[in-house]
CSV table of C-alpha atoms in Angstrom, one decimal:
chain,number,residue,atom,x,y,z
R,24,LEU,CA,45.6,38.9,56.7
R,25,THR,CA,47.1,39.4,53.1
R,26,THR,CA,50.4,38.8,54.8
R,27,TRP,CA,49.1,35.5,56.1
R,28,LEU,CA,47.9,34.6,52.8
R,29,VAL,CA,51.3,35.3,51.4
R,30,ALA,CA,53.0,33.4,54.0
R,31,CYS,CA,50.7,30.3,53.5
R,32,GLU,CA,51.3,30.5,49.8
R,33,ILE,CA,55.1,30.5,50.0
R,34,VAL,CA,55.0,27.9,52.3
R,35,THR,CA,52.8,25.7,49.8
R,36,GLN,CA,55.8,26.1,47.5
R,37,MET,CA,57.7,23.9,50.2
R,38,GLY,CA,55.7,20.7,50.8
R,39,VAL,CA,53.3,19.1,52.3
R,40,ALA,CA,54.6,18.3,55.6
R,41,ASP,CA,56.0,22.2,55.8
R,42,LEU,CA,52.5,23.1,54.9
R,43,ALA,CA,50.7,21.0,57.5
R,44,GLY,CA,53.0,22.0,60.0
R,45,HIS,CA,52.6,25.7,59.2
R,46,LEU,CA,48.8,25.4,59.1
R,47,CYS,CA,48.8,23.6,62.6
R,48,MET,CA,51.1,26.2,63.9
R,49,TYR,CA,48.9,29.2,62.4
R,50,LYS,CA,45.3,27.7,64.4
R,51,VAL,CA,47.6,27.3,67.6
R,52,HIS,CA,49.1,30.5,67.0
R,53,LEU,CA,45.5,32.4,66.5
R,54,LEU,CA,44.1,30.2,70.0
R,55,LEU,CA,46.7,31.6,71.7
R,56,VAL,CA,47.0,35.4,70.6
R,57,ASN,CA,43.1,35.4,70.9
R,58,LEU,CA,43.8,35.2,74.8
R,59,LEU,CA,45.3,38.7,74.5
R,60,TYR,CA,42.0,40.3,72.7
R,61,GLY,CA,40.3,40.7,75.8
R,62,LEU,CA,43.3,42.6,77.3
R,63,GLN,CA,43.2,44.8,74.2
R,64,LEU,CA,39.5,45.4,74.5
R,65,ALA,CA,40.0,46.6,77.7
R,66,THR,CA,42.6,48.8,77.2
R,67,GLN,CA,40.9,50.4,74.4
R,68,VAL,CA,37.9,51.2,76.9
R,69,LEU,CA,39.7,52.5,79.5
R,70,VAL,CA,42.3,54.5,78.2
R,71,GLY,CA,40.0,56.2,75.9
R,72,SER,CA,37.8,57.0,79.0
R,73,GLU,CA,40.8,58.5,80.8
R,74,VAL,CA,41.9,60.5,77.8
R,75,GLU,CA,38.2,61.5,77.4
R,76,ARG,CA,38.2,62.8,80.8
R,77,GLY,CA,41.4,64.6,80.9
R,78,HIS,CA,43.5,62.0,82.9
R,79,ILE,CA,46.5,61.7,80.8
R,80,GLN,CA,48.8,60.1,83.6
R,81,ARG,CA,46.0,57.9,84.6
R,82,ALA,CA,45.7,56.7,80.9
R,83,ARG,CA,49.7,56.0,80.4
R,84,TRP,CA,49.4,54.3,83.7
R,85,THR,CA,46.7,52.1,82.4
R,86,ILE,CA,48.5,51.3,79.3
R,87,TRP,CA,51.7,50.7,81.2
R,88,ARG,CA,49.9,48.1,83.3
R,89,SER,CA,48.0,46.5,80.5
R,90,ILE,CA,51.6,46.0,78.9
R,91,ARG,CA,52.8,44.5,82.1
R,92,LEU,CA,49.6,42.0,81.8
R,93,GLY,CA,50.0,41.4,78.4
R,94,ILE,CA,53.8,40.6,78.4
R,95,SER,CA,52.9,38.1,81.3
R,96,VAL,CA,50.2,36.2,79.6
R,97,SER,CA,52.0,35.9,76.2
R,98,THR,CA,55.3,34.8,77.7
R,99,PHE,CA,53.4,32.3,79.7
R,100,ALA,CA,51.5,31.4,76.6
R,101,SER,CA,54.8,31.3,74.6
R,102,CYS,CA,56.8,29.4,76.9
R,103,CYS,CA,53.9,26.6,77.2
R,104,MET,CA,53.6,26.4,73.4
R,105,TYR,CA,57.3,25.8,72.9
R,106,MET,CA,57.8,23.3,76.1
R,107,CYS,CA,54.6,21.1,74.8
R,108,ARG,CA,55.3,21.7,70.7
R,109,HIS,CA,55.4,17.9,70.3
R,110,ARG,CA,52.4,17.4,72.2
R,111,ILE,CA,50.7,19.7,70.6
R,112,ALA,CA,51.7,19.0,67.3
R,113,ALA,CA,50.6,15.3,68.1
R,114,VAL,CA,47.1,16.4,68.8
R,115,PHE,CA,46.8,17.3,64.8
R,116,THR,CA,48.6,14.5,63.6
R,117,ASP,CA,50.7,11.2,64.1
R,118,ASP,CA,53.0,11.8,61.0
R,119,PRO,CA,56.7,12.6,62.4
R,120,GLU,CA,57.6,15.2,59.5
R,121,VAL,CA,54.5,17.5,60.3
R,122,ILE,CA,55.3,16.9,63.9
R,123,GLU,CA,59.2,17.7,63.1
R,124,ALA,CA,57.8,21.0,60.9
R,125,PHE,CA,55.2,21.9,63.7
R,126,SER,CA,58.2,21.8,66.4
R,127,ASP,CA,60.8,23.7,64.0
R,128,LEU,CA,58.1,26.8,64.0
R,129,ALA,CA,57.8,27.1,67.7
R,130,ILE,CA,60.6,29.4,68.2
R,131,PRO,CA,59.7,32.1,65.8
R,132,ALA,CA,55.8,31.6,66.9
R,133,ALA,CA,56.2,31.9,70.4
R,134,THR,CA,58.6,35.4,69.6
R,135,LEU,CA,55.7,36.7,67.5
R,136,LEU,CA,53.3,35.6,70.4
R,137,TRP,CA,55.5,37.4,72.9
R,138,LEU,CA,55.2,40.6,70.6
R,139,TYR,CA,51.8,40.7,70.1
R,140,GLY,CA,51.7,40.6,74.2
R,141,ILE,CA,52.9,44.4,73.7
R,142,LEU,CA,51.3,45.0,70.4
R,143,TRP,CA,47.9,44.3,70.8
R,144,ILE,CA,47.7,46.4,74.1
R,145,VAL,CA,49.1,49.3,72.2
R,146,ASP,CA,46.9,48.8,69.6
R,147,GLY,CA,44.0,48.8,72.1
R,148,ALA,CA,45.2,52.3,73.3
R,149,CYS,CA,45.4,54.0,70.1
R,150,TYR,CA,41.9,52.4,69.0
R,151,GLY,CA,40.4,53.8,72.4
R,152,VAL,CA,41.4,57.5,71.5
R,153,GLY,CA,40.3,57.1,67.9
R,154,ASP,CA,43.7,56.8,66.4
R,155,PHE,CA,42.8,54.4,63.7
R,156,THR,CA,44.4,56.0,60.8
R,157,TYR,CA,48.0,55.8,62.3
R,158,VAL,CA,47.5,51.9,63.5
R,159,ALA,CA,46.0,51.2,59.5
R,160,ILE,CA,48.9,53.0,57.6
R,161,LEU,CA,51.5,51.3,60.2
R,162,THR,CA,49.6,48.2,59.5
R,163,LEU,CA,50.1,48.5,55.6
R,164,VAL,CA,53.6,49.7,55.7
R,165,GLY,CA,54.8,46.8,58.0
R,166,ALA,CA,52.7,44.2,55.8
R,167,VAL,CA,54.9,45.4,52.7
R,168,ALA,CA,57.9,44.9,54.6
R,169,ALA,CA,57.1,41.4,55.6
R,170,VAL,CA,55.9,40.3,52.1
R,171,ALA,CA,58.7,41.8,50.6
R,172,CYS,CA,61.0,40.1,53.3
R,173,MET,CA,59.2,36.5,52.6
R,174,MET,CA,59.7,36.8,49.0
R,175,LEU,CA,63.6,37.7,49.1
R,176,PHE,CA,64.8,35.9,51.8
R,177,ALA,CA,62.4,33.2,53.0
R,178,SER,CA,63.7,29.9,51.9
R,179,SER,CA,61.7,27.8,54.5
R,180,ALA,CA,59.0,28.0,56.8
R,181,VAL,CA,60.9,29.0,59.9
R,182,GLY,CA,61.8,32.0,57.7
R,183,VAL,CA,58.4,33.0,56.7
R,184,TRP,CA,57.6,32.7,60.4
R,185,TRP,CA,60.6,35.5,61.3
R,186,CYS,CA,59.3,37.7,58.3
R,187,LEU,CA,55.9,37.7,60.1
R,188,ASN,CA,58.0,38.7,63.4
R,189,VAL,CA,59.2,41.5,61.0
R,190,LEU,CA,55.9,42.8,60.6
R,191,ILE,CA,54.8,42.6,64.1
R,192,ALA,CA,58.2,44.1,65.3
R,193,ILE,CA,57.6,46.8,63.0
R,194,ARG,CA,54.4,48.0,64.3
R,195,THR,CA,55.4,47.2,67.9
R,196,VAL,CA,58.1,49.7,67.9
R,197,ALA,CA,56.2,52.3,66.0
R,198,VAL,CA,53.0,51.9,68.2
R,199,LEU,CA,54.9,52.2,71.3
R,200,TYR,CA,56.7,55.3,69.7
R,201,ARG,CA,53.0,57.0,68.8
R,202,VAL,CA,51.5,56.1,72.4
R,203,PHE,CA,54.4,57.2,74.3
R,204,VAL,CA,56.9,60.0,72.4
R,205,ASP,CA,55.3,61.4,69.2
R,206,PRO,CA,53.7,64.7,69.8
R,207,ASN,CA,50.9,64.2,67.4
R,208,SER,CA,49.4,61.3,69.6
R,209,PRO,CA,46.2,61.7,71.1
R,210,ILE,CA,47.6,60.4,74.5
R,211,VAL,CA,50.7,62.5,74.2
R,212,ARG,CA,48.5,65.6,73.3
R,213,GLY,CA,45.8,64.6,75.7
R,214,ASN,CA,42.9,64.4,73.7
R,215,VAL,CA,40.5,61.8,71.7
R,216,ALA,CA,40.3,62.4,68.2
R,217,LYS,CA,37.1,63.8,66.9
R,218,LYS,CA,34.2,62.1,65.9
R,219,VAL,CA,33.0,63.0,62.3
């Protein structure tokens, strides 16, 4: 949330049309990314249950199948958002500058949405086995990197959205590593974090 607030603050300084385009895209992005929330919850429950019963291979299989489904959903949603960007923007406004600002954000927003198709699934796998601390630390590291990227390199609303992609890309790669490779991962080790 802090990262999005910093993004909004930076875009606010770029002008009214950029801010309006950013806020409209943010709302559309939230709508579309929430399509993936059910997949995250299902992965969380299924993986946690499989690991708890000692079925590690089945848990990994569930994660891979969920990732493929998440990629399919996010790819479809990203393509629709990109192809319909002018029509979607016209739902919010008839101001050509805002429509153009919204349209300019379509590629980085679609990329971000696609990354979420992977990230939310593997986040769900981590949540399912009680690996909350890793995800929290990783989110903090990614947020710091994204904010630094925005403050140093974002000279436009499009740049801000690409910096948000930095956050999600860092998290995606690191959580994939955690789920499938890291020997300290509950999924790799084969046990669920103990409840306190």
